[in-house]
CSV table of C-alpha atoms in Angstrom, one decimal:
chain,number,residue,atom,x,y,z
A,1,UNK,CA,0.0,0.0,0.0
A,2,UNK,CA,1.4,3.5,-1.1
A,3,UNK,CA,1.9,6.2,1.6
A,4,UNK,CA,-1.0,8.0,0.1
A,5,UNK,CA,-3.6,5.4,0.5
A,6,UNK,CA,-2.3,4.7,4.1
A,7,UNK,CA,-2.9,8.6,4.8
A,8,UNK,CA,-6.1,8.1,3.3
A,9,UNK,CA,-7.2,5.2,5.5
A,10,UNK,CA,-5.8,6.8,8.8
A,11,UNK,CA,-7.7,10.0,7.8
A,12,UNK,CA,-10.8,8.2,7.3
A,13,UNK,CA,-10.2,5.8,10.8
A,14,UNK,CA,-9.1,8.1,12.9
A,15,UNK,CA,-12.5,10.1,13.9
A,16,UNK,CA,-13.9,6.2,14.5
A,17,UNK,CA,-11.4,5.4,17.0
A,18,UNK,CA,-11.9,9.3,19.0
A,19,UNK,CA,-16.0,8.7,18.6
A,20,UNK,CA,-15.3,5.4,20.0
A,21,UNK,CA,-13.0,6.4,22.9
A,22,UNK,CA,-14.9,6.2,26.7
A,23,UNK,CA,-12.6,9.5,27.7
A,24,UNK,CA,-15.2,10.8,30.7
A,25,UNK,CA,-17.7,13.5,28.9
A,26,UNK,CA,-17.0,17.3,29.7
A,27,UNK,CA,-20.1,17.4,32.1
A,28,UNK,CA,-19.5,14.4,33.5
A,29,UNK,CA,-15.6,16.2,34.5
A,30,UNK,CA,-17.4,19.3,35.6
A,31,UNK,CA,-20.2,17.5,37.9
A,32,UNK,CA,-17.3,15.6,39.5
A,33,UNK,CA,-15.7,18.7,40.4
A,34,UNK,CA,-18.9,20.2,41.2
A,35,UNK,CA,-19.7,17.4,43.5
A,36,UNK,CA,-15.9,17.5,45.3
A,37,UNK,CA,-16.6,21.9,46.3
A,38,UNK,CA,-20.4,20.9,47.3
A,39,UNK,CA,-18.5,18.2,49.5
A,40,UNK,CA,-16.4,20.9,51.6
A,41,UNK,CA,-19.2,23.2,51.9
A,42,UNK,CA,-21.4,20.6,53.4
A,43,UNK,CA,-18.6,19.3,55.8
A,44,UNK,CA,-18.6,23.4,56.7
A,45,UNK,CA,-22.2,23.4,57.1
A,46,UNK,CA,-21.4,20.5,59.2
A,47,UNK,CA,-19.2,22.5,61.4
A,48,UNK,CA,-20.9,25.6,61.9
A,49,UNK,CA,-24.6,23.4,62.8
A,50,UNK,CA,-22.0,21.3,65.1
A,51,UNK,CA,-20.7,24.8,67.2
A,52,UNK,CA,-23.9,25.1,69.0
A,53,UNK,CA,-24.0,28.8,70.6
A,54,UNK,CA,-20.4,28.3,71.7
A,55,UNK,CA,-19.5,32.5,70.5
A,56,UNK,CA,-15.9,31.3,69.9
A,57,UNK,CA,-16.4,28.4,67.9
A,58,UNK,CA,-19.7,30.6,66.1
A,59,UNK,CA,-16.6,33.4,65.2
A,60,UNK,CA,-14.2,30.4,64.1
A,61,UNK,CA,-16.9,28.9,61.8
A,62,UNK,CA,-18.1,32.4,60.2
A,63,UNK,CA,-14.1,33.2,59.7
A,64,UNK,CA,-13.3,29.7,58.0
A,65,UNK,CA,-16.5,29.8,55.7
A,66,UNK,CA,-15.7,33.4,54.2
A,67,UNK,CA,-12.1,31.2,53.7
A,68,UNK,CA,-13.9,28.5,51.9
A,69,UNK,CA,-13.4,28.7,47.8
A,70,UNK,CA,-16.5,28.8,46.1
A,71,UNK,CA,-17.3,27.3,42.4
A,72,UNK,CA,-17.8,30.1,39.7
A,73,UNK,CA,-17.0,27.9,36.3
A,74,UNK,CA,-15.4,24.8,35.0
A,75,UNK,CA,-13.8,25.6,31.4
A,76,UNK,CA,-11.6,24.2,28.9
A,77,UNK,CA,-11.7,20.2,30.2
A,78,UNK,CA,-9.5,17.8,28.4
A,79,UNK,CA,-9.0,14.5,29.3
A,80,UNK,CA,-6.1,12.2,28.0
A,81,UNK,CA,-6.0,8.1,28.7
A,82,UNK,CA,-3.0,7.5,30.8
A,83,UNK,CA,-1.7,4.6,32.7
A,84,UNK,CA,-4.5,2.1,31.6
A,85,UNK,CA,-7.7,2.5,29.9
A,86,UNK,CA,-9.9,3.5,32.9
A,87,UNK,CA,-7.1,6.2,33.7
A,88,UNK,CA,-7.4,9.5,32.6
A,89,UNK,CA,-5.4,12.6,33.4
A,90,UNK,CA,-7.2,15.7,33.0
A,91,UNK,CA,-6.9,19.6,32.8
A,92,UNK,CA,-9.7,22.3,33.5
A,93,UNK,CA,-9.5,26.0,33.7
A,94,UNK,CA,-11.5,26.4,37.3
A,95,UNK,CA,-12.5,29.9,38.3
A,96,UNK,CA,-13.2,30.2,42.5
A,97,UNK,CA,-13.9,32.9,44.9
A,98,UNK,CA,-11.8,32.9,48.1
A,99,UNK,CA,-12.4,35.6,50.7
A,100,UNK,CA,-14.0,37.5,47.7
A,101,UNK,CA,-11.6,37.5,45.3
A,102,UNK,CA,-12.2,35.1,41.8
A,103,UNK,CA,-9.0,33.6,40.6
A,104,UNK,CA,-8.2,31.4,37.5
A,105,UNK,CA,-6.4,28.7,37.5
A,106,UNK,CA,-5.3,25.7,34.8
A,107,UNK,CA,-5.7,22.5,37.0
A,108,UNK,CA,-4.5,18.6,36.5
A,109,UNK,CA,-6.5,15.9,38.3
A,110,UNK,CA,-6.6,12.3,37.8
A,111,UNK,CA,-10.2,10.9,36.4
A,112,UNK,CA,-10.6,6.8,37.4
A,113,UNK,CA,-13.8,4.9,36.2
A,114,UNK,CA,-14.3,2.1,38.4
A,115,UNK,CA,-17.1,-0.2,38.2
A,116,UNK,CA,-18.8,2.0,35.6
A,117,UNK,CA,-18.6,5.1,37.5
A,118,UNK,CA,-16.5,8.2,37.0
A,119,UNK,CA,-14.3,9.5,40.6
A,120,UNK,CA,-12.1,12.2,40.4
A,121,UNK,CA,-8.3,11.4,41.9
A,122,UNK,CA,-5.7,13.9,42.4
């Protein structure tokens, strides 16, 4: 087979093998995220419910949730198979709020699917 015909086939197989890929979906990326920031918050809910009408740990718990980041956006996800086929290692741009000021950052997490369900690693 010529090189021309071979750049031909690869051309024509190559969006078959990327539709075919199980690379996590975007959403699926953004509601693990999602799900890890609505974790913390809850544990601070936790917390704050937890201080009773101590004042001291009340001031403690009202300091460390104006500390706490908050979600604004999930952006730019890409996900790339590594070690193994149900390993992925990803990058996002993830915009928070911390103690009012939103920040930008480009982040790289680890995405695992085990027993048909996506987890987010680190």
């Amino acid at each position: 087979m010529n090189s021309f015909k071979k750049l031909i086939l690869i051309s024509i197989l190559s969006p078959l093998f990327v539709a075919c890929s199980n690379t996590p979906s975007e959403s699926t990326v953004e509601g693990l995220i999602e799900a890890q920031y609505e974790q913390a918050n809850s544990m601070m809910d936790n917390a704050m419910a937890n201080a009773g009408n101590d004042e001291m740990a009340k001031a403690m718990s009202g300091m460390m949730e104006g500390m706490m980041p908050k979600l604004e956006s999930v952006e730019n996800i890409n996900c790339d198979t590594i070690e193994g086929e149900n390993t992925y290692m990803c990058t996002a741009d993830i915009t928070q709020t911390i103690g009012g000021n939103s920040g930008t950052n480009k982040t790289s997490f680890k995405v695992y699917q085990v027993n048909n369900e996506w987890v987010l690693g680190n």
